[in-house]
Amino acid sequence: MSSTEAHGDNAMVKVMLAVLGALTVLTIVLMVAARSLGGEGDGANDAVLRQALLERIAPVGRVRTEAPAEIVAVASVPKTGEQLVNEGACAACHAAGVGGAPATGDEAAWAERRELGLEALVASVINGKGTMPARGGSTYTDDEIALAVKYLAGLGDTDSAGSDAEPEETAASDSASTDTDAAAESGSAESMAGAATAAATMIPENVKATVDSVCVGCHISGVANAPKIGDKDAWGPRIEMGYDTLAQTVITGKGAMPARGASTLTDEELVLAVEYLANKE
């Protein structure tokens, strides 16, 4: 009985040893398989993983230790009175004396206005007078208006009282130039397809700004026979001519309106300006 039990114990030990050996072998096989499939040390040397890790542990903010780069502002060169007059609406009216504006070179007319004083003339331009809209239909500053008045009235830089007539003249020239611009644009507006086409066309902001600041000066009051804004009877026949045809009239100039309506718009922009003006209410 004791020998039988001893034999049973030995058999049990052998079975357990066999199981342990099998498990050990299986573990070794699994480790080798996993190592061969996963590669050796890939995680430590993988560039993508390393970059992702660096991004995750990167600091949230940085402290600037050097002084910020100095920004150098480039001052714009101020314009002369002549440039302000020629680039604005003044020359359009004063060149031809439209709307009662004293013509350039008319010494007798300018002499009377110089007696009024620069400050009075500048005030007239800023507030508007007669057919001249406020600020002469321009976006000039008070100082720029004073320079333009000095140039038109023939005043020196040291004169402070010779520009009051200038506002009148500037106003007249501004309204005349706006008139000519408006007439030109109205002409081109009439030459375009029609009010429906004008409504559908997207007018650039710079074109609208030119019409609203230059052209309307004459077209609001109909200076020099310019068709008034919103006057469908006056604009109707012009629109039937086509905006392109009217734009050509603006480009070459007509009557009191100088070439290109005294504006700096391109040929294509003048067509749009005419269309916008012709359909403006």
CSV table of C-alpha atoms in Angstrom, one decimal:
chain,number,residue,atom,x,y,z
A,1,MET,CA,0.0,0.0,0.0
A,2,SER,CA,2.8,2.3,0.8
A,3,SER,CA,4.7,1.4,-2.4
A,4,THR,CA,1.6,2.2,-4.4
A,5,GLU,CA,1.2,5.6,-2.7
A,6,ALA,CA,4.9,6.4,-3.4
A,7,HIS,CA,4.5,5.4,-7.0
A,8,GLY,CA,1.4,7.7,-7.3
A,9,ASP,CA,3.4,10.6,-5.8
A,10,ASN,CA,6.2,10.1,-8.3
A,11,ALA,CA,3.8,10.1,-11.1
A,12,MET,CA,2.2,13.3,-9.9
A,13,VAL,CA,5.6,15.0,-9.6
A,14,LYS,CA,6.5,13.9,-13.2
A,15,VAL,CA,3.2,15.3,-14.5
A,16,MET,CA,3.7,18.7,-12.8
A,17,LEU,CA,7.3,18.9,-14.0
A,18,ALA,CA,6.1,18.2,-17.5
A,19,VAL,CA,3.4,20.9,-17.3
A,20,LEU,CA,6.0,23.4,-16.0
A,21,GLY,CA,8.4,22.5,-18.7
A,22,ALA,CA,5.7,22.9,-21.4
A,23,LEU,CA,4.7,26.3,-20.0
A,24,THR,CA,8.3,27.5,-19.9
A,25,VAL,CA,8.8,26.4,-23.5
A,26,LEU,CA,5.6,28.1,-24.5
A,27,THR,CA,6.6,31.3,-22.8
A,28,ILE,CA,10.0,31.3,-24.5
A,29,VAL,CA,8.3,30.7,-27.9
A,30,LEU,CA,5.8,33.6,-27.3
A,31,MET,CA,8.6,36.0,-26.3
A,32,VAL,CA,10.7,35.1,-29.3
A,33,ALA,CA,7.6,35.5,-31.6
A,34,ALA,CA,6.7,38.9,-30.1
A,35,ARG,CA,10.2,40.1,-30.3
A,36,SER,CA,10.5,39.2,-34.0
A,37,LEU,CA,7.1,40.6,-34.9
A,38,GLY,CA,7.5,43.9,-33.0
A,39,GLY,CA,11.1,44.6,-33.9
A,40,GLU,CA,14.0,45.4,-31.6
A,41,GLY,CA,14.1,48.9,-30.1
A,42,ASP,CA,11.9,50.5,-32.8
A,43,GLY,CA,10.1,52.6,-30.2
A,44,ALA,CA,13.3,54.2,-29.0
A,45,ASN,CA,14.6,55.1,-32.4
A,46,ASP,CA,11.4,55.9,-34.3
A,47,ALA,CA,11.7,59.5,-35.5
A,48,VAL,CA,7.9,60.0,-35.7
A,49,LEU,CA,7.4,58.7,-32.1
A,50,ARG,CA,10.2,60.9,-30.9
A,51,GLN,CA,8.8,64.0,-32.5
A,52,ALA,CA,5.3,63.3,-31.1
A,53,LEU,CA,6.8,62.9,-27.7
A,54,LEU,CA,8.8,66.1,-27.9
A,55,GLU,CA,5.6,68.0,-29.0
A,56,ARG,CA,3.7,66.6,-26.0
A,57,ILE,CA,6.3,67.7,-23.5
A,58,ALA,CA,7.0,71.0,-25.2
A,59,PRO,CA,6.6,74.1,-22.9
A,60,VAL,CA,3.3,75.9,-23.1
A,61,GLY,CA,4.9,79.3,-23.5
A,62,ARG,CA,8.3,81.0,-24.1
A,63,VAL,CA,9.9,83.9,-22.3
A,64,ARG,CA,11.4,86.6,-24.7
A,65,THR,CA,14.8,87.6,-23.4
A,66,GLU,CA,15.8,89.9,-26.3
A,67,ALA,CA,14.4,93.3,-27.1
A,68,PRO,CA,11.7,93.4,-29.8
A,69,ALA,CA,12.8,94.5,-33.3
A,70,GLU,CA,12.3,98.2,-33.8
A,71,ILE,CA,9.7,99.1,-36.4
A,72,VAL,CA,10.9,102.0,-38.5
A,73,ALA,CA,8.0,104.0,-39.9
A,74,VAL,CA,8.6,105.5,-43.3
A,75,ALA,CA,7.1,109.0,-43.4
A,76,SER,CA,5.1,109.8,-46.5
A,77,VAL,CA,6.2,112.8,-48.5
A,78,PRO,CA,3.6,115.6,-48.2
A,79,LYS,CA,2.1,116.8,-51.5
A,80,THR,CA,2.4,120.3,-52.8
A,81,GLY,CA,-0.5,122.6,-53.5
A,82,GLU,CA,-0.1,122.0,-57.2
A,83,GLN,CA,-0.3,118.2,-56.8
A,84,LEU,CA,-3.4,118.5,-54.5
A,85,VAL,CA,-5.2,120.7,-57.1
A,86,ASN,CA,-4.3,118.6,-60.1
A,87,GLU,CA,-5.0,115.3,-58.4
A,88,GLY,CA,-8.3,116.5,-56.9
A,89,ALA,CA,-11.4,118.0,-58.3
A,90,CYS,CA,-10.2,121.6,-58.3
A,91,ALA,CA,-8.5,121.7,-61.6
A,92,ALA,CA,-11.5,120.4,-63.5
A,93,CYS,CA,-13.6,123.4,-62.7
A,94,HIS,CA,-11.0,126.1,-62.4
A,95,ALA,CA,-9.3,125.2,-65.7
A,96,ALA,CA,-12.5,126.2,-67.6
A,97,GLY,CA,-14.2,128.4,-65.0
A,98,VAL,CA,-17.1,126.1,-64.7
A,99,GLY,CA,-19.9,127.1,-62.3
A,100,GLY,CA,-18.5,130.6,-61.8
A,101,ALA,CA,-15.2,129.3,-60.5
A,102,PRO,CA,-12.4,131.8,-61.3
A,103,ALA,CA,-10.3,130.3,-64.1
A,104,THR,CA,-6.7,129.5,-63.6
A,105,GLY,CA,-4.6,132.4,-64.7
A,106,ASP,CA,-7.4,135.0,-64.3
A,107,GLU,CA,-5.4,137.5,-62.3
A,108,ALA,CA,-8.3,139.9,-61.9
A,109,ALA,CA,-10.7,137.3,-60.5
A,110,TRP,CA,-8.1,135.9,-58.2
A,111,ALA,CA,-7.0,139.4,-56.9
A,112,GLU,CA,-10.5,140.1,-55.6
A,113,ARG,CA,-10.5,136.8,-53.7
A,114,ARG,CA,-7.0,137.2,-52.3
A,115,GLU,CA,-8.3,140.3,-50.5
A,116,LEU,CA,-10.7,138.2,-48.5
A,117,GLY,CA,-7.9,136.3,-46.8
A,118,LEU,CA,-6.7,132.8,-46.7
A,119,GLU,CA,-8.6,131.8,-43.6
A,120,ALA,CA,-11.9,133.0,-45.0
A,121,LEU,CA,-11.4,131.2,-48.3
A,122,VAL,CA,-10.3,127.9,-46.6
A,123,ALA,CA,-13.5,128.1,-44.4
A,124,SER,CA,-15.6,128.5,-47.5
A,125,VAL,CA,-14.1,125.4,-49.1
A,126,ILE,CA,-14.5,123.4,-45.9
A,127,ASN,CA,-18.1,124.4,-45.4
A,128,GLY,CA,-19.0,124.4,-49.1
A,129,LYS,CA,-20.3,127.3,-51.1
A,130,GLY,CA,-22.7,127.6,-54.1
A,131,THR,CA,-22.3,124.5,-56.3
A,132,MET,CA,-19.2,123.5,-54.4
A,133,PRO,CA,-19.8,120.7,-51.9
A,134,ALA,CA,-18.2,120.7,-48.4
A,135,ARG,CA,-14.4,120.3,-48.6
A,136,GLY,CA,-14.7,120.7,-52.4
A,137,GLY,CA,-15.9,117.1,-52.6
A,138,SER,CA,-12.5,115.9,-51.5
A,139,THR,CA,-11.1,114.0,-48.5
A,140,TYR,CA,-8.3,116.5,-48.0
A,141,THR,CA,-7.4,117.7,-44.5
A,142,ASP,CA,-7.7,121.3,-43.5
A,143,ASP,CA,-4.0,121.8,-44.1
A,144,GLU,CA,-4.1,120.2,-47.5
A,145,ILE,CA,-7.1,122.4,-48.4
A,146,ALA,CA,-5.2,125.5,-47.4
A,147,LEU,CA,-2.2,124.4,-49.6
A,148,ALA,CA,-4.6,123.9,-52.6
A,149,VAL,CA,-6.2,127.3,-52.0
A,150,LYS,CA,-2.8,129.0,-51.8
A,151,TYR,CA,-1.8,127.5,-55.1
A,152,LEU,CA,-5.0,128.3,-56.9
A,153,ALA,CA,-5.1,131.9,-55.6
A,154,GLY,CA,-1.4,132.5,-56.2
A,155,LEU,CA,-0.6,133.0,-52.6
A,156,GLY,CA,2.9,132.5,-51.1
A,157,ASP,CA,3.4,130.0,-48.3
A,158,THR,CA,3.8,133.0,-45.9
A,159,ASP,CA,0.5,134.6,-46.9
A,160,SER,CA,-2.3,133.7,-44.4
A,161,ALA,CA,-5.0,135.9,-46.0
A,162,GLY,CA,-5.5,135.2,-49.6
A,163,SER,CA,-7.5,132.0,-49.8
A,164,ASP,CA,-11.0,133.1,-48.9
A,165,ALA,CA,-11.8,133.5,-52.5
A,166,GLU,CA,-10.1,130.3,-53.0
A,167,PRO,CA,-12.9,128.3,-51.3
A,168,GLU,CA,-15.3,129.9,-53.7
A,169,GLU,CA,-13.1,129.1,-56.6
A,170,THR,CA,-12.1,125.7,-55.1
A,171,ALA,CA,-15.8,125.0,-54.5
A,172,ALA,CA,-16.6,126.0,-58.1
A,173,SER,CA,-13.7,124.0,-59.4
A,174,ASP,CA,-14.5,121.1,-57.2
A,175,SER,CA,-18.2,121.2,-58.2
A,176,ALA,CA,-17.1,121.7,-61.8
A,177,SER,CA,-14.7,118.9,-61.7
A,178,THR,CA,-17.2,116.7,-59.9
A,179,ASP,CA,-19.6,117.9,-62.6
A,180,THR,CA,-17.3,116.9,-65.4
A,181,ASP,CA,-16.5,113.6,-63.6
A,182,ALA,CA,-20.2,113.0,-63.0
A,183,ALA,CA,-21.0,114.0,-66.6
A,184,ALA,CA,-18.4,111.7,-67.8
A,185,GLU,CA,-19.5,108.9,-65.6
A,186,SER,CA,-23.1,109.6,-66.3
A,187,GLY,CA,-22.2,109.5,-70.0
A,188,SER,CA,-20.5,106.2,-69.5
A,189,ALA,CA,-23.3,105.1,-67.3
A,190,GLU,CA,-25.7,105.8,-70.0
A,191,SER,CA,-23.5,103.9,-72.5
A,192,MET,CA,-23.6,100.7,-70.4
A,193,ALA,CA,-26.4,98.1,-70.8
A,194,GLY,CA,-29.0,99.8,-68.6
A,195,ALA,CA,-30.3,100.2,-65.1
A,196,ALA,CA,-30.9,96.5,-64.7
A,197,THR,CA,-27.4,95.6,-65.7
A,198,ALA,CA,-26.0,98.4,-63.5
A,199,ALA,CA,-27.9,97.0,-60.5
A,200,ALA,CA,-26.5,93.5,-61.1
A,201,THR,CA,-22.9,94.7,-61.6
A,202,MET,CA,-20.6,94.7,-58.6
A,203,ILE,CA,-19.1,98.2,-58.4
A,204,PRO,CA,-15.6,98.4,-56.7
A,205,GLU,CA,-15.4,100.6,-53.6
A,206,ASN,CA,-12.8,102.8,-55.1
A,207,VAL,CA,-15.1,103.6,-58.1
A,208,LYS,CA,-18.0,104.4,-55.8
A,209,ALA,CA,-15.7,106.6,-53.7
A,210,THR,CA,-14.7,108.6,-56.8
A,211,VAL,CA,-18.3,109.0,-57.9
A,212,ASP,CA,-19.5,110.0,-54.5
A,213,SER,CA,-16.7,112.4,-53.8
A,214,VAL,CA,-16.0,113.9,-57.2
A,215,CYS,CA,-18.8,113.3,-59.7
A,216,VAL,CA,-21.7,114.1,-57.5
A,217,GLY,CA,-20.5,117.6,-57.0
A,218,CYS,CA,-21.8,118.6,-60.4
A,219,HIS,CA,-24.5,116.0,-60.9
A,220,ILE,CA,-26.4,116.8,-57.7
A,221,SER,CA,-27.2,120.3,-58.9
A,222,GLY,CA,-26.7,119.8,-62.7
A,223,VAL,CA,-23.8,122.1,-63.1
A,224,ALA,CA,-22.8,122.8,-66.7
A,225,ASN,CA,-25.8,120.8,-67.9
A,226,ALA,CA,-24.6,117.6,-66.2
A,227,PRO,CA,-27.6,115.2,-65.9
A,228,LYS,CA,-28.8,115.3,-62.2
A,229,ILE,CA,-28.6,112.2,-60.0
A,230,GLY,CA,-32.0,110.4,-60.1
A,231,ASP,CA,-33.2,112.3,-63.2
A,232,LYS,CA,-34.5,109.3,-65.2
A,233,ASP,CA,-35.6,111.5,-68.1
A,234,ALA,CA,-32.1,112.9,-68.5
A,235,TRP,CA,-30.3,109.6,-68.0
A,236,GLY,CA,-32.7,107.4,-70.0
A,237,PRO,CA,-31.5,108.5,-73.5
A,238,ARG,CA,-27.9,108.3,-72.3
A,239,ILE,CA,-28.2,104.8,-71.0
A,240,GLU,CA,-29.6,103.7,-74.3
A,241,MET,CA,-26.3,104.9,-75.9
A,242,GLY,CA,-24.5,102.2,-74.0
A,243,TYR,CA,-22.1,102.6,-71.0
A,244,ASP,CA,-19.0,101.9,-73.2
A,245,THR,CA,-19.8,104.7,-75.6
A,246,LEU,CA,-20.4,107.1,-72.7
A,247,ALA,CA,-17.2,106.0,-71.0
A,248,GLN,CA,-15.3,106.9,-74.2
A,249,THR,CA,-16.7,110.4,-73.9
A,250,VAL,CA,-15.5,110.6,-70.4
A,251,ILE,CA,-12.0,109.4,-71.4
A,252,THR,CA,-11.6,112.0,-74.1
A,253,GLY,CA,-13.5,114.8,-72.2
A,254,LYS,CA,-16.4,116.9,-73.4
A,255,GLY,CA,-17.5,120.5,-72.8
A,256,ALA,CA,-16.5,121.6,-69.3
A,257,MET,CA,-15.5,118.0,-68.4
A,258,PRO,CA,-11.8,117.4,-68.7
A,259,ALA,CA,-10.3,114.1,-70.0
A,260,ARG,CA,-11.2,111.2,-67.7
A,261,GLY,CA,-13.4,113.5,-65.7
A,262,ALA,CA,-10.3,114.7,-63.8
A,263,SER,CA,-10.0,111.3,-62.1
A,264,THR,CA,-7.3,108.6,-62.0
A,265,LEU,CA,-9.7,105.7,-62.8
A,266,THR,CA,-8.8,103.2,-65.5
A,267,ASP,CA,-10.9,102.8,-68.7
A,268,GLU,CA,-12.7,99.8,-67.2
A,269,GLU,CA,-13.3,101.6,-63.9
A,270,LEU,CA,-14.7,104.6,-65.8
A,271,VAL,CA,-17.3,102.4,-67.4
A,272,LEU,CA,-18.3,101.1,-64.0
A,273,ALA,CA,-18.4,104.6,-62.6
A,274,VAL,CA,-20.7,105.8,-65.4
A,275,GLU,CA,-23.0,102.8,-64.7
A,276,TYR,CA,-23.0,103.5,-61.0
A,277,LEU,CA,-23.7,107.2,-61.5
A,278,ALA,CA,-26.4,106.7,-64.1
A,279,ASN,CA,-28.4,104.4,-61.8
A,280,LYS,CA,-27.7,106.3,-58.6
A,281,GLU,CA,-30.9,107.5,-56.8
